[in-house]
Amino acid sequence: MAPQLYAVLLGLLRPALPFILGLSLGCSLSLLRVSWIQGDEGPCMDRPHSHLGIQLGQGKAHMDDLKPRIVPYSHRPHPSHKKVLRTRYIQSELGFRENVFWSPSCLLAPPLNSLAVAVNRTLSSHVSRLLFFTGARSPKALPGMEVVSHGDERPAWLMYHTLRYLEAHFISTYDWFFVSQDDSYINGYHLKELVNHLSPGPPVYIGQPMEFIGGQVNWRYCNGASGYLLSRALLLRLGPHLDFCRSNILSSRPDEWLGRCLQDTLGIACVAEYQGLVYISFNLPRNADLDNIEASAVVGAVSAHPVRDATLMYRLQRKVSQMRLQRTYSRIQRLQGEIQNLSSLTPDGEASLLWPVGVNPPFTPKSHFDLLTWEYFTETHTFSCHDGAPKCPLQGVWLLDVQQVLEEALEQLNHRYHPWLHFRKRHLLNGYRRFDPTRGMEYTLDLVLEATTKKGHAGVIIKRLSLLRPLGLVEILPMPYVTEATPVQVVVPLMPADAGHISAFLDAFATNLLDPQENVALTVLLVYDMTSSGQVQDVFEGVRSMVSELESRYTFLRLEVTSVHAEIPSQIRLMEIISKKHPMETLFLLLSVWSEVTTEALNRCRMNAISAWQVFSPVHYQEYNPDMSRRSFSTPPSTDFLHDGHFDRFSSSEFCFYNSDFMAARNRMATEVGAPEDEEENGAGMELLELFLRHSQLHIFRALEPALVQRFSLKKCSTLQSGEGYHRCVLSNLESLGSRIQLATALFNQDQTNST
């Protein structure tokens, strides 16, 4: 009986056994932790015995301290949280620095000569910053060169001022500083490779070591003609000692002066090898013949000196570039051979190989709407013009592109069939090209060629060739630094016909920008035309009341209402009135009343509009006609605009720019146009995009902006606009009617209705 009872109890307790075991284990660990805490606190409590005796002697006073007390509750208001403004660049936020700063002319002799220009042309394309230092007081600045004048032609003092300048302006930006003379050729390719493998942590002084005249043993300085590298840590340690070196070290050579300064103050000598890498400099003979000089000696060196004329420097750059180009082609062929050998081990075998080998596969369209179109061209004309014309001549870079492709095709043919055949181009029969975003520009050429054999027999053949100009490495362009802290002045022109939609705009503006307390101001521009100006009742009376209500709800909002009477309400005419009321550093964001702007779009306006450098023209997302959507589908249309609209590339109703840039472009337009009456005629129907394109040297950045959505509306296209502006306005209205499927469905339904 007892075993049966035991089995029954065990069966009942078996589901609870994990819980009991877990509870026991938890209690055991808790007790063990308490014992550890008490063991740690014990010595601390027992340590001050004298203090314990004093407390016991005080008796009643300390007993009163142990009595419970009632502490009244006091509500502390939560401090207002400040919005944290962060940079949009990870490199800036994390404190990353550039690899190397180039100052190749710290010993540049005044005035600026052709050697300095040659250094700039051969080196500037390899670096992000290139500065020239000179002792001349007022040097003539050459285009494309940054020149710093110290006003002191003494060589040692020129070096002193150069180091001070680098320390003051670039010590927090760069890890390495390279200094050389203007009569030295610098192999930018090899120097970049060298620096990329060096650690800038310790103080390092790298170059071609030279012995001091009458100096101590093992004291070395870096030859200035060969150039030398200074690490950031070295400049930081040297900075406090520069004044001492200037006062106590005398030398007629700036490189020797720097070497003695480093030896006397820091005990650091010049080294040619660091972390297993060797700094090599090539000494050119006086009457050097580059054809007889071994190419590897020049290509493997960081610098070559002395260079006595600019022509020799250009020839050195050409020789180095040719050698590196040959090495690159050889490496590509080797990699392609390895890919072909390894393709046999893949599941698809050699069938998986694509042409060209090693390049991304071509774009695969998901529907017929994603097909990449081919552009037909000849040697002189293209049959795909941006203005819709059937045929237009090839000009500029497009003509150069076709010429380069034809030359490359003929060169590749002769290289492949050499020495059996030699080809000579007669003319291009057909040419096709298209841009594939995954790989580059593809070409298909039908060439009429004259082929000649080794024996001299000639004939005419037609051969089809396929070529690819692959996409290169992405280049990050240096741009001025901007942040998200810039206040934005939003300007909204309002016509009498659009007054009924201001309520929706203000609601979206308050929800997206005012509730998050964005640093933004609003200007509502009430535009009275000839019809509304003569009416007794104000057509904008309701608008004024809604704006006043918004201002009372958000007291921190800087809101302005301006009335304008304009027969031709162009963007330029309206901004002329607004710009006079704001300072030159104001950042304007011109919006349509049909737009819905978000914080993300506002931040991109701040980041992409740069004073005296760039204006931003966002391409908004345009909603299709809702009536067309409901008419084309039995189900209700999607409420997600990004699935029921398109990016309106023909519209430029939104624009982001600084007031100073607008005023500069407007003044330049007035100067170029001439007479005031002509100015009124030419600027009447012009948009801001046309103004900056024609009368400004600023960069115009135009990009898709998914965070800027515009409700459907048919724009009023005036014949007083410029011809191009009127054409874009009409095309914008037509494309906003609906998608291809919606329009096709509507036409089909209409045909079905007419047939019945």
XYZ file of N, CA, C and O in Angstrom, residues 582-736:
620
model
N 14.754 89.572 -44.636
C 15.524 88.610 -43.846
C 17.013 88.849 -44.059
O 17.437 89.347 -45.110
N 17.833 88.467 -43.076
C 19.294 88.630 -43.226
C 19.851 87.721 -44.310
O 19.202 86.768 -44.760
N 21.072 87.995 -44.695
C 21.682 87.278 -45.808
C 21.951 85.819 -45.481
O 21.999 84.974 -46.377
N 22.154 85.477 -44.201
C 22.463 84.088 -43.843
C 21.222 83.226 -43.646
O 21.321 82.073 -43.206
N 20.030 83.724 -44.001
C 18.796 82.965 -43.838
C 18.735 81.808 -44.829
O 19.038 81.965 -46.011
N 18.333 80.647 -44.327
C 18.142 79.468 -45.172
C 16.660 79.344 -45.498
O 15.827 79.117 -44.616
N 16.308 79.488 -46.787
C 14.922 79.428 -47.233
C 14.589 78.029 -47.738
O 15.422 77.381 -48.395
N 13.377 77.589 -47.447
C 12.806 76.373 -48.031
C 11.468 76.747 -48.647
O 10.487 76.976 -47.938
N 11.454 76.844 -49.963
C 10.238 77.210 -50.688
C 9.396 75.963 -50.907
O 9.880 74.966 -51.469
N 8.133 76.002 -50.473
C 7.239 74.855 -50.565
C 5.948 75.253 -51.263
O 5.580 76.432 -51.315
N 5.268 74.239 -51.767
C 3.913 74.424 -52.297
C 2.909 74.149 -51.187
O 3.184 73.393 -50.245
N 1.745 74.764 -51.294
C 0.711 74.543 -50.286
C 0.189 73.107 -50.320
O -0.417 72.630 -49.365
N 0.466 72.396 -51.399
C 0.048 70.999 -51.514
C 1.099 70.033 -50.965
O 0.894 68.818 -50.992
N 2.197 70.550 -50.449
C 3.295 69.705 -49.973
C 3.091 69.334 -48.510
O 2.483 70.085 -47.734
N 3.629 68.180 -48.152
C 3.669 67.729 -46.761
C 5.127 67.456 -46.423
O 5.704 66.463 -46.869
N 5.719 68.357 -45.658
C 7.132 68.260 -45.336
C 7.293 67.588 -43.977
O 6.468 67.759 -43.074
N 8.375 66.795 -43.826
C 8.671 66.093 -42.587
C 10.025 66.550 -42.050
O 10.760 67.289 -42.710
N 10.345 66.084 -40.851
C 11.634 66.434 -40.242
C 12.787 65.923 -41.080
O 13.827 66.588 -41.223
N 12.622 64.745 -41.658
C 13.691 64.176 -42.477
C 13.973 65.043 -43.704
O 15.132 65.290 -44.055
N 12.917 65.513 -44.346
C 13.112 66.390 -45.497
C 13.722 67.721 -45.080
O 14.550 68.293 -45.805
N 13.352 68.216 -43.908
C 13.910 69.475 -43.420
C 15.410 69.336 -43.152
O 16.203 70.229 -43.479
N 15.816 68.213 -42.567
C 17.242 67.997 -42.299
C 18.035 67.849 -43.588
O 19.188 68.294 -43.668
N 17.443 67.226 -44.591
C 18.160 67.106 -45.860
C 18.298 68.458 -46.549
O 19.262 68.692 -47.290
N 17.353 69.343 -46.317
C 17.500 70.716 -46.818
C 18.693 71.386 -46.152
O 19.494 72.048 -46.808
N 18.826 71.196 -44.843
C 19.954 71.794 -44.129
C 21.283 71.226 -44.600
O 22.279 71.938 -44.708
N 21.314 69.920 -44.861
C 22.570 69.274 -45.202
C 22.991 69.532 -46.650
O 24.183 69.572 -46.959
N 22.031 69.690 -47.538
C 22.345 69.768 -48.966
C 22.459 71.191 -49.490
O 22.994 71.391 -50.580
N 21.943 72.156 -48.763
C 22.105 73.557 -49.157
C 23.289 74.131 -48.389
O 23.270 74.172 -47.158
N 24.322 74.548 -49.109
C 25.557 75.034 -48.502
C 25.823 76.436 -49.044
O 25.865 76.641 -50.260
N 25.972 77.369 -48.139
C 26.137 78.768 -48.535
C 27.369 78.947 -49.407
O 28.448 78.420 -49.118
N 27.191 79.676 -50.517
C 28.255 79.992 -51.478
C 28.851 78.750 -52.117
O 29.954 78.813 -52.666
N 28.112 77.646 -52.071
C 28.652 76.409 -52.656
C 27.594 75.625 -53.422
O 27.820 75.214 -54.549
N 26.386 75.448 -52.827
C 25.420 74.538 -53.431
C 24.004 74.907 -53.021
O 23.762 75.330 -51.886
N 23.057 74.754 -53.952
C 21.626 74.872 -53.672
C 20.994 73.504 -53.901
O 21.545 72.660 -54.613
N 19.840 73.289 -53.289
C 19.199 71.972 -53.299
C 17.811 72.092 -53.890
O 16.998 72.909 -53.451
N 17.548 71.251 -54.909
C 16.234 71.205 -55.551
C 15.669 69.795 -55.385
O 15.970 68.905 -56.182
N 14.876 69.543 -54.337
C 14.347 68.192 -54.115
C 13.257 67.842 -55.117
O 12.441 68.694 -55.498
N 13.233 66.598 -55.536
C 12.190 66.080 -56.427
C 11.158 65.402 -55.543
O 11.405 64.323 -54.997
N 10.004 66.039 -55.382
C 8.992 65.521 -54.457
C 8.268 64.311 -55.044
O 8.326 64.054 -56.255
N 7.589 63.581 -54.148
C 6.771 62.439 -54.579
C 5.349 62.937 -54.796
O 4.696 63.429 -53.871
N 4.854 62.821 -56.027
C 3.569 63.380 -56.431
C 2.485 62.310 -56.387
O 2.636 61.223 -56.942
N 1.377 62.629 -55.735
C 0.238 61.708 -55.678
C -0.492 61.696 -57.024
O -0.652 62.743 -57.662
N -0.909 60.500 -57.446
C -1.730 60.392 -58.647
C -3.138 60.921 -58.377
O -3.557 61.089 -57.227
N -3.866 61.162 -59.444
C -5.242 61.637 -59.338
C -6.089 60.588 -58.618
O -6.240 59.463 -59.113
N -6.648 60.900 -57.430
C -7.454 59.896 -56.711
C -8.675 59.443 -57.500
O -9.081 58.277 -57.408
N -9.271 60.330 -58.291
C -10.428 59.928 -59.095
C -10.042 58.872 -60.114
O -10.796 57.922 -60.366
N -8.874 59.006 -60.693
C -8.409 58.023 -61.656
C -8.149 56.687 -60.980
O -8.432 55.616 -61.527
N -7.628 56.715 -59.754
C -7.362 55.477 -59.025
C -8.661 54.764 -58.678
O -8.785 53.541 -58.819
N -9.669 55.510 -58.221
C -10.945 54.881 -57.878
C -11.674 54.390 -59.116
O -12.386 53.389 -59.076
N -11.500 55.085 -60.235
C -12.179 54.691 -61.452
C -11.541 53.460 -62.095
O -12.197 52.679 -62.763
N -10.229 53.276 -61.837
C -9.518 52.187 -62.491
C -9.605 50.881 -61.731
O -9.464 49.811 -62.304
N -9.859 50.927 -60.418
C -9.851 49.716 -59.605
C -11.143 49.643 -58.813
O -11.670 50.655 -58.359
N -11.581 48.422 -58.626
C -12.777 48.223 -57.824
C -12.489 48.410 -56.349
O -13.344 48.820 -55.575
N -11.256 48.083 -55.916
C -10.872 48.271 -54.524
C -10.447 49.711 -54.306
O -9.974 50.380 -55.226
N -10.598 50.232 -53.063
C -10.186 51.617 -52.810
C -8.696 51.770 -53.000
O -7.917 50.845 -52.751
N -8.240 52.935 -53.450
C -6.810 53.147 -53.684
C -6.031 53.108 -52.385
O -6.550 53.346 -51.303
N -4.742 52.842 -52.503
C -3.873 52.751 -51.339
C -3.675 54.124 -50.723
O -3.577 55.121 -51.410
N -3.650 54.165 -49.387
C -3.391 55.418 -48.687
C -1.909 55.730 -48.587
O -1.526 56.807 -48.158
N -1.062 54.780 -48.973
C 0.375 55.000 -48.964
C 0.776 55.688 -50.266
O 0.696 55.122 -51.346
N 1.234 56.943 -50.148
C 1.551 57.706 -51.345
C 2.681 57.063 -52.137
O 2.734 57.165 -53.352
N 3.608 56.415 -51.458
C 4.743 55.837 -52.144
C 4.362 54.620 -52.964
O 5.212 54.038 -53.619
N 3.103 54.198 -52.896
C 2.624 53.121 -53.747
C 1.535 53.601 -54.699
O 0.965 52.813 -55.435
N 1.218 54.879 -54.673
C 0.168 55.408 -55.531
C 0.576 56.788 -56.050
O -0.172 57.748 -55.956
N 1.798 56.874 -56.569
C 2.288 58.131 -57.098
C 3.595 57.941 -57.825
O 3.982 56.823 -58.170
N 4.294 59.044 -58.054
C 5.559 58.990 -58.775
C 6.392 60.211 -58.384
O 5.868 61.193 -57.836
N 7.690 60.148 -58.644
C 8.568 61.286 -58.420
C 8.465 62.234 -59.626
O 8.758 61.845 -60.753
N 8.032 63.446 -59.346
C 7.756 64.424 -60.398
C 9.053 65.145 -60.774
O 9.426 66.157 -60.177
N 9.751 64.607 -61.765
C 11.031 65.186 -62.168
C 10.861 66.451 -63.007
O 11.844 67.148 -63.267
N 9.646 66.760 -63.457
C 9.413 67.969 -64.250
C 9.081 69.183 -63.389
O 9.025 70.295 -63.897
N 8.852 68.974 -62.104
C 8.453 70.075 -61.225
C 9.633 70.536 -60.384
O 10.475 69.738 -59.973
N 9.689 71.834 -60.153
C 10.694 72.408 -59.258
C 10.025 73.394 -58.305
O 10.548 74.477 -58.030
N 8.848 73.018 -57.802
C 8.098 73.904 -56.915
C 8.724 74.003 -55.535
O 8.425 74.934 -54.792
N 9.577 73.052 -55.148
C 10.284 73.106 -53.873
C 11.754 73.437 -54.133
O 12.363 72.893 -55.067
N 12.301 74.300 -53.290
C 13.687 74.711 -53.482
C 14.256 75.125 -52.140
O 13.572 75.751 -51.319
N 15.540 74.789 -51.908
C 16.219 75.100 -50.649
C 17.514 75.845 -50.977
O 18.353 75.329 -51.730
N 17.683 77.038 -50.419
C 18.818 77.883 -50.778
C 19.013 78.941 -49.696
O 18.114 79.196 -48.878
N 20.186 79.553 -49.709
C 20.485 80.648 -48.793
C 20.158 81.978 -49.446
O 20.264 82.134 -50.664
N 19.779 82.935 -48.610
C 19.394 84.250 -49.111
C 20.563 84.931 -49.818
O 20.387 85.611 -50.839
N 21.768 84.758 -49.296
C 22.937 85.376 -49.925
C 23.169 84.829 -51.333
O 23.533 85.580 -52.244
N 22.944 83.527 -51.531
C 23.114 82.945 -52.863
C 22.046 83.449 -53.830
O 22.331 83.701 -55.010
N 20.812 83.596 -53.333
C 19.747 84.117 -54.197
C 20.035 85.558 -54.615
O 19.885 85.918 -55.792
N 20.457 86.393 -53.670
C 20.724 87.787 -53.996
C 21.899 87.908 -54.965
O 21.890 88.745 -55.874
N 22.909 87.051 -54.794
C 24.051 87.096 -55.712
C 23.638 86.708 -57.125
O 24.039 87.346 -58.108
N 22.824 85.654 -57.246
C 22.353 85.240 -58.569
C 21.435 86.291 -59.176
O 21.479 86.549 -60.392
N 20.612 86.923 -58.345
C 19.693 87.954 -58.862
C 20.469 89.174 -59.351
O 20.144 89.748 -60.399
N 21.480 89.579 -58.619
C 22.283 90.728 -59.046
C 23.063 90.402 -60.319
O 23.225 91.264 -61.198
N 23.561 89.171 -60.408
C 24.287 88.794 -61.620
C 23.346 88.748 -62.824
O 23.742 89.128 -63.936
N 22.110 88.335 -62.598
C 21.128 88.318 -63.685
C 20.842 89.739 -64.165
O 20.754 90.001 -65.378
N 20.715 90.669 -63.214
C 20.463 92.062 -63.594
C 21.637 92.639 -64.380
O 21.456 93.427 -65.311
N 22.859 92.238 -64.027
C 24.036 92.730 -64.740
C 24.130 92.147 -66.144
O 24.454 92.844 -67.112
N 23.829 90.852 -66.272
C 23.958 90.195 -67.572
C 22.832 90.559 -68.520
O 23.029 90.655 -69.733
N 21.619 90.788 -67.964
C 20.483 91.120 -68.831
C 20.619 92.532 -69.368
O 20.378 92.803 -70.544
N 20.984 93.472 -68.488
C 21.206 94.840 -68.972
C 20.164 95.803 -68.474
O 20.090 96.107 -67.287
N 19.315 96.283 -69.371
C 18.359 97.344 -69.051
C 17.300 96.820 -68.106
O 16.924 95.658 -68.150
N 16.745 97.673 -67.211
C 15.715 97.238 -66.270
C 14.474 96.692 -66.956
O 13.875 95.736 -66.511
N 14.068 97.340 -68.091
C 12.862 96.826 -68.745
C 13.097 95.431 -69.308
O 12.205 94.583 -69.287
N 14.296 95.183 -69.820
C 14.601 93.830 -70.280
C 14.637 92.849 -69.124
O 14.260 91.702 -69.239
N 15.111 93.318 -67.971
C 15.182 92.455 -66.800
C 13.789 91.999 -66.391
O 13.575 90.826 -66.064
N 12.821 92.932 -66.404
C 11.462 92.554 -66.037
C 10.905 91.548 -67.026
O 10.212 90.616 -66.665
N 11.247 91.747 -68.285
C 10.711 90.846 -69.301
C 11.303 89.449 -69.183
O 10.606 88.456 -69.294
N 12.595 89.373 -68.924
C 13.247 88.081 -68.866
C 13.010 87.368 -67.548
O 13.001 86.150 -67.512
N 12.847 88.085 -66.439
C 12.680 87.430 -65.149
C 11.248 87.189 -64.756
O 10.989 86.667 -63.678
N 10.280 87.569 -65.607
C 8.883 87.476 -65.214
C 8.447 86.037 -64.996
O 7.865 85.705 -63.981
N 8.719 85.160 -65.936
C 8.246 83.790 -65.819
C 9.336 82.804 -65.471
O 9.154 81.606 -65.672
N 10.457 83.268 -64.963
C 11.586 82.380 -64.682
C 11.450 81.772 -63.295
O 11.042 82.430 -62.339
N 11.798 80.491 -63.169
C 11.788 79.807 -61.889
C 13.177 79.864 -61.263
O 14.166 80.214 -61.911
N 13.238 79.483 -59.980
C 14.504 79.527 -59.266
C 15.529 78.584 -59.884
O 16.726 78.888 -59.920
N 15.082 77.420 -60.350
C 16.014 76.470 -60.952
C 16.683 77.076 -62.186
O 17.898 76.930 -62.382
N 15.899 77.781 -63.014
C 16.472 78.434 -64.191
C 17.400 79.573 -63.792
O 18.437 79.796 -64.430
N 17.059 80.295 -62.718
C 17.905 81.396 -62.271
C 19.294 80.903 -61.878
O 20.315 81.461 -62.301
N 19.356 79.846 -61.062
C 20.652 79.351 -60.605
C 21.409 78.638 -61.724
O 22.644 78.603 -61.707
N 20.692 78.060 -62.679
C 21.377 77.415 -63.794
C 22.031 78.425 -64.723
O 23.148 78.210 -65.205
N 21.354 79.535 -64.968
C 21.836 80.503 -65.959
C 22.735 81.576 -65.369
O 23.647 82.046 -66.042
N 22.479 81.974 -64.126
C 23.140 83.158 -63.590
C 23.862 82.872 -62.274
O 23.925 83.742 -61.398
N 24.388 81.666 -62.125
C 25.117 81.342 -60.908
C 26.139 80.265 -61.207
O 25.941 79.423 -62.095
N 27.248 80.280 -60.462
C 28.289 79.271 -60.572
C 28.177 78.219 -59.474
O 29.070 77.390 -59.317
N 27.087 78.227 -58.712
C 26.912 77.279 -57.614
C 26.578 75.890 -58.148
O 26.047 75.736 -59.249
N 26.889 74.897 -57.335
C 26.446 73.539 -57.639
C 24.944 73.452 -57.399
O 24.428 73.966 -56.400
N 24.245 72.781 -58.294
C 22.799 72.579 -58.153
C 22.574 71.092 -57.937
O 22.765 70.280 -58.845
N 22.201 70.748 -56.720
C 21.997 69.348 -56.347
C 20.502 69.042 -56.432
O 19.700 69.600 -55.694
N 20.142 68.157 -57.350
C 18.745 67.783 -57.553
C 18.638 66.277 -57.335
O 19.300 65.492 -58.041
N 17.827 65.874 -56.364
C 17.746 64.461 -56.001
C 16.329 64.127 -55.558
O 15.539 65.004 -55.184
N 16.004 62.827 -55.597
C 14.692 62.349 -55.156
C 14.559 62.534 -53.653
O 15.486 62.254 -52.897
N 13.394 62.996 -53.225
C 13.133 63.224 -51.806
C 11.835 62.505 -51.408
O 10.737 63.065 -51.537
N 11.930 61.254 -50.936
C 10.712 60.511 -50.583
C 9.996 61.069 -49.366
O 8.820 60.762 -49.154
N 10.683 61.870 -48.531
C 10.040 62.434 -47.347
C 9.275 63.712 -47.649
O 8.717 64.318 -46.733
N 9.229 64.126 -48.898
C 8.495 65.318 -49.308
C 7.410 64.893 -50.290
O 7.676 64.635 -51.462
N 6.191 64.794 -49.798
C 5.063 64.278 -50.575
C 4.143 65.442 -50.932
O 3.894 66.334 -50.118
N 3.637 65.437 -52.161
C 2.728 66.489 -52.608
C 1.407 65.865 -53.061
O 1.382 64.925 -53.851
N 0.337 66.389 -52.507
C -1.004 65.932 -52.888
C -1.287 66.279 -54.353
O -0.673 67.177 -54.923
N -2.238 65.553 -54.919
C -2.553 65.773 -56.326
C -3.191 67.144 -56.531
O -4.097 67.549 -55.789
N -2.698 67.848 -57.519
C -3.276 69.123 -57.923
C -2.804 69.417 -59.332
O -1.660 69.115 -59.695
N -3.685 70.006 -60.122
C -3.324 70.424 -61.466
C -2.772 71.839 -61.404
O -3.456 72.773 -60.963
N -1.534 71.995 -61.800
C -0.881 73.301 -61.741
C -1.412 74.203 -62.848
O -1.781 73.741 -63.927
N -1.415 75.484 -62.575
C -1.844 76.460 -63.555
C -0.635 76.870 -64.386
O 0.270 77.552 -63.907
N -0.597 76.401 -65.615
C 0.528 76.684 -66.511
C 0.225 77.953 -67.297
O -0.703 77.984 -68.119
N 1.001 78.977 -67.043
C 0.789 80.258 -67.693
C 1.661 80.373 -68.930
O 2.829 79.955 -68.930
N 1.100 80.947 -69.970
C 1.877 81.173 -71.198
C 2.923 82.264 -71.024
O 3.790 82.440 -71.878
N 2.829 83.010 -69.892
C 3.830 84.028 -69.616
C 5.118 83.434 -69.056
O 6.108 84.144 -68.884
N 5.091 82.150 -68.719
C 6.308 81.496 -68.265
C 7.284 81.343 -69.433
O 6.912 81.485 -70.602
N 8.516 81.023 -69.089
C 9.490 80.740 -70.137
C 9.069 79.489 -70.891
O 8.311 78.655 -70.383
N 9.554 79.353 -72.118
C 9.151 78.213 -72.937
C 9.459 76.885 -72.284
O 8.631 75.968 -72.277
N 10.645 76.764 -71.688
C 11.025 75.519 -71.029
C 10.185 75.290 -69.780
O 9.768 74.167 -69.486
N 9.920 76.370 -69.008
C 9.107 76.233 -67.810
C 7.681 75.833 -68.121
O 7.089 75.007 -67.414
N 7.093 76.418 -69.173
C 5.727 76.050 -69.560
C 5.665 74.598 -70.036
O 4.721 73.867 -69.702
N 6.679 74.156 -70.770
C 6.713 72.776 -71.257
C 6.792 71.791 -70.086
O 6.091 70.773 -70.075
N 7.639 72.088 -69.072
C 7.752 71.210 -67.911
C 6.461 71.197 -67.108
O 6.067 70.164 -66.556
N 5.783 72.331 -67.015
C 4.526 72.401 -66.261
C 3.462 71.517 -66.895
O 2.744 70.788 -66.204
N 3.353 71.548 -68.219
C 2.369 70.716 -68.916
C 2.692 69.240 -68.738
O 1.803 68.411 -68.455
N 3.961 68.871 -68.882
C 4.349 67.471 -68.713
C 4.116 66.996 -67.284
O 3.726 65.840 -67.055
N 4.335 67.869 -66.303
C 4.086 67.505 -64.909
C 2.616 67.211 -64.672
O 2.262 66.232 -63.987
N 1.728 68.017 -65.232
C 0.297 67.764 -65.085
C -0.119 66.464 -65.764
O -0.930 65.695 -65.225
N 0.440 66.183 -66.921
C 0.062 64.973 -67.644
C 0.526 63.717 -66.909
O -0.232 62.741 -66.800
N 1.736 63.732 -66.390
C 2.245 62.543 -65.708
C 1.588 62.327 -64.360
O 1.645 61.228 -63.814
N 0.984 63.365 -63.787
C 0.339 63.240 -62.485
C -1.074 62.693 -62.577
O -1.704 62.448 -61.537
